[in-house]
XYZ file of N, CA and C in Angstrom:
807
model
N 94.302 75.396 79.526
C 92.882 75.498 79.856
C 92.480 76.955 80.109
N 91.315 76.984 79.629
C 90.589 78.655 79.691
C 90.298 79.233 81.477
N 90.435 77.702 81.973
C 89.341 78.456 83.181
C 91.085 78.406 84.049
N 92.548 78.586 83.753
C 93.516 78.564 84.532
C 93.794 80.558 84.478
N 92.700 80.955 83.579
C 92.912 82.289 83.361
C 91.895 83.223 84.485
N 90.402 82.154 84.432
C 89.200 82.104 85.331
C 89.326 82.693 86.547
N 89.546 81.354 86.823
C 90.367 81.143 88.291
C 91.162 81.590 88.751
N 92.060 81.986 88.075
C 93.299 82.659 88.715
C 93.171 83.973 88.773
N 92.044 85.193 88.328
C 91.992 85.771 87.648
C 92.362 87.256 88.874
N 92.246 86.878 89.933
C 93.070 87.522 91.291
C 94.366 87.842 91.101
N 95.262 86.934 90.729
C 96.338 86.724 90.838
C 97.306 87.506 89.319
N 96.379 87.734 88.262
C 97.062 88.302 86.934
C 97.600 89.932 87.002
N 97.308 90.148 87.964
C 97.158 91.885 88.113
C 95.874 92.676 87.752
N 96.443 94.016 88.046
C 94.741 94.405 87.920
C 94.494 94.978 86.932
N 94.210 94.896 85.515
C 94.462 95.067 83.836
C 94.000 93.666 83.768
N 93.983 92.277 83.944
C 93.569 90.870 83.646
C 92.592 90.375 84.749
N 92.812 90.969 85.762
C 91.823 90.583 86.823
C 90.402 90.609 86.347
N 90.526 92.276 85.898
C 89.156 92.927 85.530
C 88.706 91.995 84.180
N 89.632 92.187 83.362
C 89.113 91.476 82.175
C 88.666 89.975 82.526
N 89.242 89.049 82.672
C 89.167 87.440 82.900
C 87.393 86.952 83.983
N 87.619 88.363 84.815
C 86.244 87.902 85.468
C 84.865 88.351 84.786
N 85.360 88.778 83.473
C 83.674 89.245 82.665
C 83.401 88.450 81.440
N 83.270 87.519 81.700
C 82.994 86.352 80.187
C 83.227 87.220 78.880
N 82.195 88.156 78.808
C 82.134 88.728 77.693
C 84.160 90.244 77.443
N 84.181 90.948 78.523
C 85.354 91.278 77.986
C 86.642 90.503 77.900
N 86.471 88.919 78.653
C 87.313 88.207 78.420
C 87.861 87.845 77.239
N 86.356 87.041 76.477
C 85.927 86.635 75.167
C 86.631 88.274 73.844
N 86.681 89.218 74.177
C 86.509 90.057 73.467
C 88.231 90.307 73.406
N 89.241 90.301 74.184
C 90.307 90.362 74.572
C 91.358 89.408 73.887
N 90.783 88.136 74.101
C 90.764 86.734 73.136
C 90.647 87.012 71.837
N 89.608 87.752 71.283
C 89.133 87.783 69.520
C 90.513 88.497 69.245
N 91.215 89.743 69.904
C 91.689 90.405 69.324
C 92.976 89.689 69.403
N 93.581 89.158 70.243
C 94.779 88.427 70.063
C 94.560 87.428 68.653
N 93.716 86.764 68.795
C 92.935 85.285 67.702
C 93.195 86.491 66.299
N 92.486 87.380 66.162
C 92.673 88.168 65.084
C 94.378 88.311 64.266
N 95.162 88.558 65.527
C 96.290 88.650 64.887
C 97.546 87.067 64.796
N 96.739 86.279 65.305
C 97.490 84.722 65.179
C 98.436 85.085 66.115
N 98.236 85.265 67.417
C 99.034 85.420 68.292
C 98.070 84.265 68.816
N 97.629 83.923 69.293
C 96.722 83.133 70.118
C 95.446 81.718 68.891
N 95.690 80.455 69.306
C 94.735 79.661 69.164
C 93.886 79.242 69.893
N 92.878 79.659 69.582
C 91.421 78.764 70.557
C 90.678 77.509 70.322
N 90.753 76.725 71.037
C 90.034 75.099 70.756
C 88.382 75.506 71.324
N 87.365 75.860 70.882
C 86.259 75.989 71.717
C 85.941 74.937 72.498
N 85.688 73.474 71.512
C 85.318 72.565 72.251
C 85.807 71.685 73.585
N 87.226 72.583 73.545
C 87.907 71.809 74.734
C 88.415 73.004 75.522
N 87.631 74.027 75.306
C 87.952 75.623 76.301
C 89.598 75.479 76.258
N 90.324 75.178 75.578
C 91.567 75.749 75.716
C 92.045 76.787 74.729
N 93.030 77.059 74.866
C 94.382 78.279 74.540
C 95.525 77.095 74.034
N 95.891 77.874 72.811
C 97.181 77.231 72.715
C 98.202 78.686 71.994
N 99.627 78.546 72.385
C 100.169 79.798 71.746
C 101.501 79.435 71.076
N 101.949 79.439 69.709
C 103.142 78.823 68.778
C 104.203 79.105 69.510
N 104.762 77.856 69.262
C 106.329 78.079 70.287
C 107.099 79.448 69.716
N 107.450 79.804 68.571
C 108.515 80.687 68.626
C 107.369 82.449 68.971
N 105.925 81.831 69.182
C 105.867 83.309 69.795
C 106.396 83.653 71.182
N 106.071 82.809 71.722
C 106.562 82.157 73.114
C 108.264 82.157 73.438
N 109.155 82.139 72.254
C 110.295 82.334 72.372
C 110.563 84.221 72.566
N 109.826 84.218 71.541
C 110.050 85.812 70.972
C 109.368 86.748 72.830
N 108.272 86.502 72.813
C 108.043 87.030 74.114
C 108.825 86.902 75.381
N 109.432 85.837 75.250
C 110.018 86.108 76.520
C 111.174 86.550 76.525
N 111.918 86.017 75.213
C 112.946 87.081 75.121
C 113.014 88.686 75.104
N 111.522 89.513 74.788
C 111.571 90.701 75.126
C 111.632 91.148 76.858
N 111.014 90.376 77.630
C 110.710 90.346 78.979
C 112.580 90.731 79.767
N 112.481 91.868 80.069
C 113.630 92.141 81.330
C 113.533 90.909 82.621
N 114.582 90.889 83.164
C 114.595 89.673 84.445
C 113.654 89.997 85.871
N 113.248 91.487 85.691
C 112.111 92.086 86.751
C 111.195 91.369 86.421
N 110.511 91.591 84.990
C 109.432 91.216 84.563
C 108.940 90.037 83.959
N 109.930 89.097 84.097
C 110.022 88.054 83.953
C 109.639 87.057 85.073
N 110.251 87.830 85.902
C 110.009 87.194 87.424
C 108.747 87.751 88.123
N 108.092 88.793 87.641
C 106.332 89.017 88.071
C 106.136 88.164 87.580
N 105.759 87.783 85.908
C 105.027 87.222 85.204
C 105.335 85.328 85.523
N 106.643 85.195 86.102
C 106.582 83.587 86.854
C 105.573 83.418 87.825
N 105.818 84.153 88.772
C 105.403 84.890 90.109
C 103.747 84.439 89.986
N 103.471 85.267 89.147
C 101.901 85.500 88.411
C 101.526 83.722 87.830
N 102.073 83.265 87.079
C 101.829 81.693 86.544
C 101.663 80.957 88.113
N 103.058 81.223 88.444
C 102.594 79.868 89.754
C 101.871 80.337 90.590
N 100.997 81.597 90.436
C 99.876 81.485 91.700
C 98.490 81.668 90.465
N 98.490 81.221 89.522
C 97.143 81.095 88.768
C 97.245 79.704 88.793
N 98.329 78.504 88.408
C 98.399 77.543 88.344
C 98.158 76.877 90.044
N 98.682 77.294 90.982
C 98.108 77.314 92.213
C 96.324 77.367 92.489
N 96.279 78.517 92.207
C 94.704 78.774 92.485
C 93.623 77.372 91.660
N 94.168 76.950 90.863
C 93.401 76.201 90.214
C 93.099 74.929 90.598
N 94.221 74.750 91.452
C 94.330 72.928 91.472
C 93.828 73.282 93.687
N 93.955 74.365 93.908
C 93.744 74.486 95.228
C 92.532 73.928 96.022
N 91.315 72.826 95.069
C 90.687 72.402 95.873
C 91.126 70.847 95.895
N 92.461 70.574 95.271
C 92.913 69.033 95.764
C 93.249 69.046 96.842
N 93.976 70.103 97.395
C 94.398 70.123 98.732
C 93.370 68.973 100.103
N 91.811 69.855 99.815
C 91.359 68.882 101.472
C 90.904 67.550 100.643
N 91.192 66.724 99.154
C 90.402 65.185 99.307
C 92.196 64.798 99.101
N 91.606 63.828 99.439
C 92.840 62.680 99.533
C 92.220 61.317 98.456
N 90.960 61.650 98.203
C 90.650 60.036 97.493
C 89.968 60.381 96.059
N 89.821 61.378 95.597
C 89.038 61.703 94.114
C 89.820 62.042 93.169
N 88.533 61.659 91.937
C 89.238 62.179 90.747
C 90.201 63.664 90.237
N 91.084 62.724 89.771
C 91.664 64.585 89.327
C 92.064 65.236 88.302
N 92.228 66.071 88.068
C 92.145 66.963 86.788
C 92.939 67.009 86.723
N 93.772 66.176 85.457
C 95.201 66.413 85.146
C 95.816 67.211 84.184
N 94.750 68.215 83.794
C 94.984 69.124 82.609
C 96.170 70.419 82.601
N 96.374 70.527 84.309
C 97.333 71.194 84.328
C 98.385 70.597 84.628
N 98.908 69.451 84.500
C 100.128 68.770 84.741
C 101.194 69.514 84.103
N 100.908 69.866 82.466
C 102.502 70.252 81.707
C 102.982 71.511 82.515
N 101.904 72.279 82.569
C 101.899 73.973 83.488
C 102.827 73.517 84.787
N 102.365 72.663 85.526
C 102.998 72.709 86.656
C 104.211 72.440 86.669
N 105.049 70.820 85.519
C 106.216 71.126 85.254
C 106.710 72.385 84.482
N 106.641 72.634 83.672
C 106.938 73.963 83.250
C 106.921 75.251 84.132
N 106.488 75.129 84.871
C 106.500 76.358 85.899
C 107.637 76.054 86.995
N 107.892 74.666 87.104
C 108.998 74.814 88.425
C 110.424 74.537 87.424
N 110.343 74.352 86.135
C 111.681 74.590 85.198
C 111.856 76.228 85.094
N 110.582 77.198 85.510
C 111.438 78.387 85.167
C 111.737 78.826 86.777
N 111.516 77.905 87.608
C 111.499 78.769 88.996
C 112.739 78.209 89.752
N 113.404 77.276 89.041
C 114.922 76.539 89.397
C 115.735 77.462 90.431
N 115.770 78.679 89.675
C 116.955 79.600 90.372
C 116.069 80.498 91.884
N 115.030 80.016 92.335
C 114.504 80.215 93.470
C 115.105 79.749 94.849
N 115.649 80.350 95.461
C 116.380 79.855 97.244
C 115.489 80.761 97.760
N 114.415 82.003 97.609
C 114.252 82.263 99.135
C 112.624 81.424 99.690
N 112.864 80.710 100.362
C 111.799 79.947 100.902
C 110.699 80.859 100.940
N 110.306 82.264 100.737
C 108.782 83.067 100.967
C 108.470 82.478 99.432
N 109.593 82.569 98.309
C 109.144 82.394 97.557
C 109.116 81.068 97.059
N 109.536 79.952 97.664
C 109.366 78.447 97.352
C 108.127 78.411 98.053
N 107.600 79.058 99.030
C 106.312 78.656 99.397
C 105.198 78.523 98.305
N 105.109 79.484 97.650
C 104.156 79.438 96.403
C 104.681 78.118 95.839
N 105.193 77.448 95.806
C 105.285 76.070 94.884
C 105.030 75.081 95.669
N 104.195 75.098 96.948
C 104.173 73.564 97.598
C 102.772 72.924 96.814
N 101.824 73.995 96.658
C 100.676 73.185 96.368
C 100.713 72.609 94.716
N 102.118 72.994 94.400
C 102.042 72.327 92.682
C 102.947 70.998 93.026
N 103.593 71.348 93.746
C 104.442 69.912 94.179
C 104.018 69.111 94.663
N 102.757 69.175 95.311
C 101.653 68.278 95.716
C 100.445 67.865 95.033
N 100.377 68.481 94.049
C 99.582 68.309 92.308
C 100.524 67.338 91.912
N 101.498 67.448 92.080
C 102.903 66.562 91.028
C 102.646 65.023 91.489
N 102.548 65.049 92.539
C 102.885 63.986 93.390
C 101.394 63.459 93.126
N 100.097 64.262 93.534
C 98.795 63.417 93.436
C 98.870 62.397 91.947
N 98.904 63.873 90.686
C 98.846 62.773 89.686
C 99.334 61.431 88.846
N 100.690 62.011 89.470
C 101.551 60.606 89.805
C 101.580 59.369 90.787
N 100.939 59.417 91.770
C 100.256 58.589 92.945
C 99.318 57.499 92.128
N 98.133 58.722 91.491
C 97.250 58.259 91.243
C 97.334 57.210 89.725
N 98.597 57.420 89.145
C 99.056 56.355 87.987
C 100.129 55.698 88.042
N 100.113 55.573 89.317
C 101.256 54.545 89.887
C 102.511 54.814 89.528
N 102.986 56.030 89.505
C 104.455 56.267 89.341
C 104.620 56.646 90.537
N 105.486 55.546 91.170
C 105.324 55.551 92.824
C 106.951 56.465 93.102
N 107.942 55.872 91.884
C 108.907 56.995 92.712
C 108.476 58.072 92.493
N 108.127 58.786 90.799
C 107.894 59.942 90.610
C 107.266 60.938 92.267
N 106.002 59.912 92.301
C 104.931 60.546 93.443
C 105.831 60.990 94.495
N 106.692 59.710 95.262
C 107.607 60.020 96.467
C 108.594 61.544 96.085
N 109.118 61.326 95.292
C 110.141 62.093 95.158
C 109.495 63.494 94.945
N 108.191 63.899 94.248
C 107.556 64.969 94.531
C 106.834 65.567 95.877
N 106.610 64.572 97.018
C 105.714 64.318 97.525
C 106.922 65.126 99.150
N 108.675 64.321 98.538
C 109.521 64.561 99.739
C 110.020 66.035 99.245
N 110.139 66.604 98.153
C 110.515 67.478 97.282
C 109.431 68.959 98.011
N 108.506 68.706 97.922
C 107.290 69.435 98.811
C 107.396 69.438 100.147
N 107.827 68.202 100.599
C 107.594 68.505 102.470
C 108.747 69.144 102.313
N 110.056 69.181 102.289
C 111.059 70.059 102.432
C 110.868 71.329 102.641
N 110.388 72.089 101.506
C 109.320 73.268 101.737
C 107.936 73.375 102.555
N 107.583 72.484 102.721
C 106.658 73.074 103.471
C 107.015 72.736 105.121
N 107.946 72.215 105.717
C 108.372 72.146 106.584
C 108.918 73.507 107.039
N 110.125 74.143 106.127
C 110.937 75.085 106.374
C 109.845 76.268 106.813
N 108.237 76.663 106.136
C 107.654 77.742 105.160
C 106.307 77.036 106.444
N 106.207 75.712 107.320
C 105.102 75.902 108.189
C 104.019 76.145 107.573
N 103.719 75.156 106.275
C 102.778 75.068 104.991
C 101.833 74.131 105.865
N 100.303 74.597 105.615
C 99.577 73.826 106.106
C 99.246 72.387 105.150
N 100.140 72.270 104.184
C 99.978 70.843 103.222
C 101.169 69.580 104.297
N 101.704 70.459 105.174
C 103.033 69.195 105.778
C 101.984 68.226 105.765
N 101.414 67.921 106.842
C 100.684 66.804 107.000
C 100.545 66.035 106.308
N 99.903 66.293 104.823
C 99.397 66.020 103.548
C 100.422 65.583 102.940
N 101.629 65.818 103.114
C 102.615 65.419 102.417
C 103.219 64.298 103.183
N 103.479 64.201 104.498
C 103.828 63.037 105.045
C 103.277 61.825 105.010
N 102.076 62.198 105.026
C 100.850 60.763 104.529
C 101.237 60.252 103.112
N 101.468 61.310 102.157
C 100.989 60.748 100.865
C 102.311 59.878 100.647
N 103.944 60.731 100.815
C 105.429 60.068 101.046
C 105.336 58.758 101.914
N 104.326 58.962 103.139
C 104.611 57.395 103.903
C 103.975 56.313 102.904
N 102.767 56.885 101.963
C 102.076 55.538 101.290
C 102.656 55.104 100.009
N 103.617 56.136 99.449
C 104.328 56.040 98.377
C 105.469 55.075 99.063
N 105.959 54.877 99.632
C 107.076 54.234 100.484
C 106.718 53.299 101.206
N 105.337 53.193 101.360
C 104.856 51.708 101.916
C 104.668 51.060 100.159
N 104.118 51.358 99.656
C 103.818 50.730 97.914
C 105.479 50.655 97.224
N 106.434 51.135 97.899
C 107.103 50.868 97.125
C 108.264 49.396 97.991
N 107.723 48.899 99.160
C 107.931 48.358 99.711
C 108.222 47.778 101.008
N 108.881 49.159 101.817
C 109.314 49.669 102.896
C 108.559 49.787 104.192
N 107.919 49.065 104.794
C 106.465 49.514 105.307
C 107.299 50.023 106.743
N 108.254 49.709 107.164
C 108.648 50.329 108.053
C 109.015 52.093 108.123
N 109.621 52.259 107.511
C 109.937 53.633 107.082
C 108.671 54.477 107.113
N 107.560 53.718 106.098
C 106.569 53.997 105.621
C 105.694 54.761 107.515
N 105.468 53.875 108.128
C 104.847 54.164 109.349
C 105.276 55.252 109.992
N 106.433 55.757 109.889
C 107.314 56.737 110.211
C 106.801 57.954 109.640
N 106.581 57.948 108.519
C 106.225 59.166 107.914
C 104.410 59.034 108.296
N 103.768 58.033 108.037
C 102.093 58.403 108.305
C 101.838 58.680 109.627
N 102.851 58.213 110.846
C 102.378 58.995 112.132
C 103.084 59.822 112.505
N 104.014 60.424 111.851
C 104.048 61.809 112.350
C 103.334 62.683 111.127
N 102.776 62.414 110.024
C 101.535 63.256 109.244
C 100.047 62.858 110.112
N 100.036 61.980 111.268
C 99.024 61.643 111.335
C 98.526 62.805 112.357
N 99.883 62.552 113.544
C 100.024 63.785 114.671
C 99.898 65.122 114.390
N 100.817 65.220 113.374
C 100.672 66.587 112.570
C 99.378 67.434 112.200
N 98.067 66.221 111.892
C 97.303 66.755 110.884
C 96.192 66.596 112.778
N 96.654 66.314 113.676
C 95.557 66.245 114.670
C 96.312 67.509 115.158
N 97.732 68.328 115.334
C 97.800 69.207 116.318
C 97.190 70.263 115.208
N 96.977 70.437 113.898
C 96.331 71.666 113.034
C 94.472 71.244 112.826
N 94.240 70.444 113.391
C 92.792 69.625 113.063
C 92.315 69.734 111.463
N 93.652 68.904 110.767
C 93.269 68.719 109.594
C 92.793 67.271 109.744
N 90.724 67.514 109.561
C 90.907 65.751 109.811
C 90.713 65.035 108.584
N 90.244 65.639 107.540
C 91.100 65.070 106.284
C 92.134 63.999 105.972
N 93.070 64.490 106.280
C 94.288 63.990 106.077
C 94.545 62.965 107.087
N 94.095 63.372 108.518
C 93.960 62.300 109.467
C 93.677 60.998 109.180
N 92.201 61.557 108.615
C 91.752 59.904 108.290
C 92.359 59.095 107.252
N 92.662 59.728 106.111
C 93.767 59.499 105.491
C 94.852 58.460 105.898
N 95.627 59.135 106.813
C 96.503 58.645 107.407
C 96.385 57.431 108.465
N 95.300 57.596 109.092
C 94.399 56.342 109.911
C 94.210 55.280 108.613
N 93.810 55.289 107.955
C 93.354 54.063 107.130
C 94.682 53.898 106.662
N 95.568 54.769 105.933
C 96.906 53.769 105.392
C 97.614 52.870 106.468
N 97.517 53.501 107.584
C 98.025 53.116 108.920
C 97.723 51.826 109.748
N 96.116 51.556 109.104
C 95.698 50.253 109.550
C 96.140 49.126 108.630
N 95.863 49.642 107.080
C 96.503 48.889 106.371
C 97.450 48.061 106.443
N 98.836 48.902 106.772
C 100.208 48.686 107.078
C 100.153 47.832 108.395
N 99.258 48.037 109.088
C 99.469 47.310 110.406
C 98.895 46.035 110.199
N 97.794 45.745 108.922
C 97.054 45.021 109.279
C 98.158 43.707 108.362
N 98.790 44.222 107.078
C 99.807 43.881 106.080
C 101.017 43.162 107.040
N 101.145 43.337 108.051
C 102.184 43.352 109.640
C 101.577 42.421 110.615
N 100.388 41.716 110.079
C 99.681 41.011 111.078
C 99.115 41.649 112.411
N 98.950 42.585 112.649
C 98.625 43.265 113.862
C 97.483 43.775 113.402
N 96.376 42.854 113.617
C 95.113 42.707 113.417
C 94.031 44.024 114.135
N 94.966 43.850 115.783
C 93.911 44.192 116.635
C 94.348 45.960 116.481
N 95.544 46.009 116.373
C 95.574 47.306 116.221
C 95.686 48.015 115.192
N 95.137 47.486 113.976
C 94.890 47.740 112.757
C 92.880 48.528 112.882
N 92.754 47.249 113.705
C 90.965 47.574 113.577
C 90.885 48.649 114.918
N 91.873 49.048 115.577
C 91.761 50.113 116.257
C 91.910 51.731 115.241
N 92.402 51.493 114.451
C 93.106 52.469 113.867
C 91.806 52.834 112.813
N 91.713 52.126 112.375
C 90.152 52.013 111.693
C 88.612 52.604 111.927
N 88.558 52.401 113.307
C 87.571 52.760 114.118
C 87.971 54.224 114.623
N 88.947 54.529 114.609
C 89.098 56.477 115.148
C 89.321 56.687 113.388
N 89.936 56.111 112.624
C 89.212 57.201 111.282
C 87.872 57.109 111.050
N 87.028 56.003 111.111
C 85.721 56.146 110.679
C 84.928 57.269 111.631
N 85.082 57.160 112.976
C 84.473 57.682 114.054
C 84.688 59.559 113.219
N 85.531 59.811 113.201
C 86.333 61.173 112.214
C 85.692 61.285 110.808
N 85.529 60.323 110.376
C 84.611 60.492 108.813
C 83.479 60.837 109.065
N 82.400 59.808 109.737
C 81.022 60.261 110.314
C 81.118 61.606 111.014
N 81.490 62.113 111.251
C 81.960 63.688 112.425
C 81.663 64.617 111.026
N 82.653 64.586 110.266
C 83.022 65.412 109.034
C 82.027 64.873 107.675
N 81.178 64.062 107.864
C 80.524 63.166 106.304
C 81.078 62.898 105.256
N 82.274 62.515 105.308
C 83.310 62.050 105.029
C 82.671 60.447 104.271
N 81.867 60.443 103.414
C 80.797 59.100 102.971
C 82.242 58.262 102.151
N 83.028 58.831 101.548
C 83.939 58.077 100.515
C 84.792 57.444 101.759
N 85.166 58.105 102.434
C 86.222 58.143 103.326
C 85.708 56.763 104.454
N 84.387 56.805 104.868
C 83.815 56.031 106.004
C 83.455 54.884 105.190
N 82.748 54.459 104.216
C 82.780 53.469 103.280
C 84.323 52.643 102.823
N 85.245 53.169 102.858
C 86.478 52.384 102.886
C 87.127 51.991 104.113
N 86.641 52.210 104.747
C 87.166 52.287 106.631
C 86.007 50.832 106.681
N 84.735 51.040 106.346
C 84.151 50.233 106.889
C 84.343 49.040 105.917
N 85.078 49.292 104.965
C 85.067 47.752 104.140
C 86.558 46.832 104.650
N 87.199 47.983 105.364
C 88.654 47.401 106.126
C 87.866 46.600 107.508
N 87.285 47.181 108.050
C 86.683 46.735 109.256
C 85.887 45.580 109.353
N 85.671 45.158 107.679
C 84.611 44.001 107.565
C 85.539 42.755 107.371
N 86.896 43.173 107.101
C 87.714 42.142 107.086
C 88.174 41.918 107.749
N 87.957 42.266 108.873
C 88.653 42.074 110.177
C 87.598 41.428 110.730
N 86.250 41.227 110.590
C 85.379 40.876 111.240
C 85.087 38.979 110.529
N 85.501 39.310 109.518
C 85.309 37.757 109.115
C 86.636 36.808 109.687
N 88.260 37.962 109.946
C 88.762 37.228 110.347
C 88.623 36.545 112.376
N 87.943 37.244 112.453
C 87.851 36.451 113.694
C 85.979 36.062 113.543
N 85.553 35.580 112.271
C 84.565 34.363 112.233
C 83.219 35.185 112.290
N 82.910 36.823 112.590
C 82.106 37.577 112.966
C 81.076 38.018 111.593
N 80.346 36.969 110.996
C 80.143 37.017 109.584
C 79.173 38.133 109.572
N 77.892 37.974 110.701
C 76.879 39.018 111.022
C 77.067 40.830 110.832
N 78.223 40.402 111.629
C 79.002 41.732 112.135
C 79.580 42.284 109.915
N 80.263 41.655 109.561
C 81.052 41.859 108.425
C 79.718 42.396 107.300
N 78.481 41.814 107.554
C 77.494 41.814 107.090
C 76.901 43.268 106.941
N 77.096 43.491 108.513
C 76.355 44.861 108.834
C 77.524 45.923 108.383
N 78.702 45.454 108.238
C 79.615 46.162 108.230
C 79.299 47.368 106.274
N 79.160 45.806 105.573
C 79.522 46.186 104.175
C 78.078 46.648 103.705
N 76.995 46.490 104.593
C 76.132 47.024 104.633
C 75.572 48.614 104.088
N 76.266 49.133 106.259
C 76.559 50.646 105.921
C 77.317 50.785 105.108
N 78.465 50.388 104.578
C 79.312 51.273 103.905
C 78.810 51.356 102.235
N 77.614 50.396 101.976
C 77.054 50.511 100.318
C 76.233 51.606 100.825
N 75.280 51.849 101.794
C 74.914 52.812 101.966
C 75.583 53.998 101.933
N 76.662 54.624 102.504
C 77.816 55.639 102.078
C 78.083 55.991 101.347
């Protein structure tokens, strides 16, 4: 994608910085590569594409210094891009950089020093969303525990985010015990950094699981401090699913009025 050049365009050095943020010397930079069939452009789908054996040939010129800027450089453009999945927990997502992100942690294998595994939590948490979100529940877990590792060691403000998403991957994959384990201590986590995002997040999988457990009453407790947290933040996606949990709790103890008003507000939301 064109705009992973955009976006990132901080992060390329300062020779691409300058260029990438001026449409027009961007565009002009582009013709001349396109000129020599080093580079393909799709207009209609703003991408880049570049022939594998140029791609061989280049990197085989690249020394192991400069090899390792130019990684360095990928995983924080590929970073920058996907960096507003970080605060939703419930929307659509752009899976256009998926191959980038595997491909970027196949060249970053031989990485041990945790300053520099830090730059890879927020792709390992890309890994895990888009896999969540198409039900590849181990894939998701195993990216999801693959990330907290690092961001535990590295005091990444995604921990939280990652314990929630591993406890719901591990409640879906069966386990609901385990599962609770990981969403309240992402839940605690995300209240001692006041990520309330993720909180609520973690409040609604939490009632779920409790409610899946028969523990009705403290399911619809759990419910009521995420919604209370959604309305705070306008959190409309977030408080609309809280309140459609809450309406089922209201029919189960016969409260049809109540369930009424419930699913009410939340079409309003």
């Amino acid at each position: 994608p064109e705009d992973l050049f955009t976006q990132g365009a901080a992060s390329l050095g300062p020779v691409l910085d300058a260029v990438a943020t001026q449409p027009y010397q961007f565009n002009h930079v582009l013709g001349e590569a396109l000129q020599y069939s080093l580079l393909y452009r799709q207009p209609q789908q703003h991408t880049l594409s570049l022939h594998r054996l140029v791609q061989v040939v280049l990197k085989a010129t690249l020394d192991e210094e400069t090899s390792r800027l130019w990684t360095s450089r990928a995983v924080a453009i590929i970073a920058a891009s996907i960096s507003l999945l970080q605060e939703k927990h419930t929307q659509e997502l752009d899976d256009r950089y998926l191959p980038h992100a595997h491909a970027i942690l196949q060249h970053t294998q031989q990485w041990s020093d945790w300053e520099e595994q830090a730059m890879l939590t927020p792709i390992w948490y890309y890994i895990g969303l888009v896999a969540e979100r198409y039900s590849q529940l181990t894939e998701a877990k195993n990216a999801f525990l693959q990330g907290l590792t690092i961001a535990h060691h590295t005091h990444s403000h995604l921990e939280a985010a990652f314990l929630v998403h591993a406890g719901l991957m591990i409640s879906d994959l069966g386990d609901d015990q385990a599962a609770l384990q990981y969403l309240e201590q992402g839940a605690k986590l995300a209240k001692q950094v006041h990520d309330e995002g993720t909180l609520c997040f973690a409040l609604l999988n939490l009632g779920q699981i409790q409610d899946n457990l028969g523990n009705y009453q403290q399911a619809e407790t759990l419910y009521q401090e995420g919604l209370a947290i959604s309305l705070h933040t306008h959190d409309w996606a977030m408080a609309s699913t809280l309140l459609q949990d809450l309406g089922v709790q209201a029919v189960r103890r016969g409260d049809y009025e109540q369930t009424a008003a419930f699913y009410h507000q939340g079409l309003t939301y």
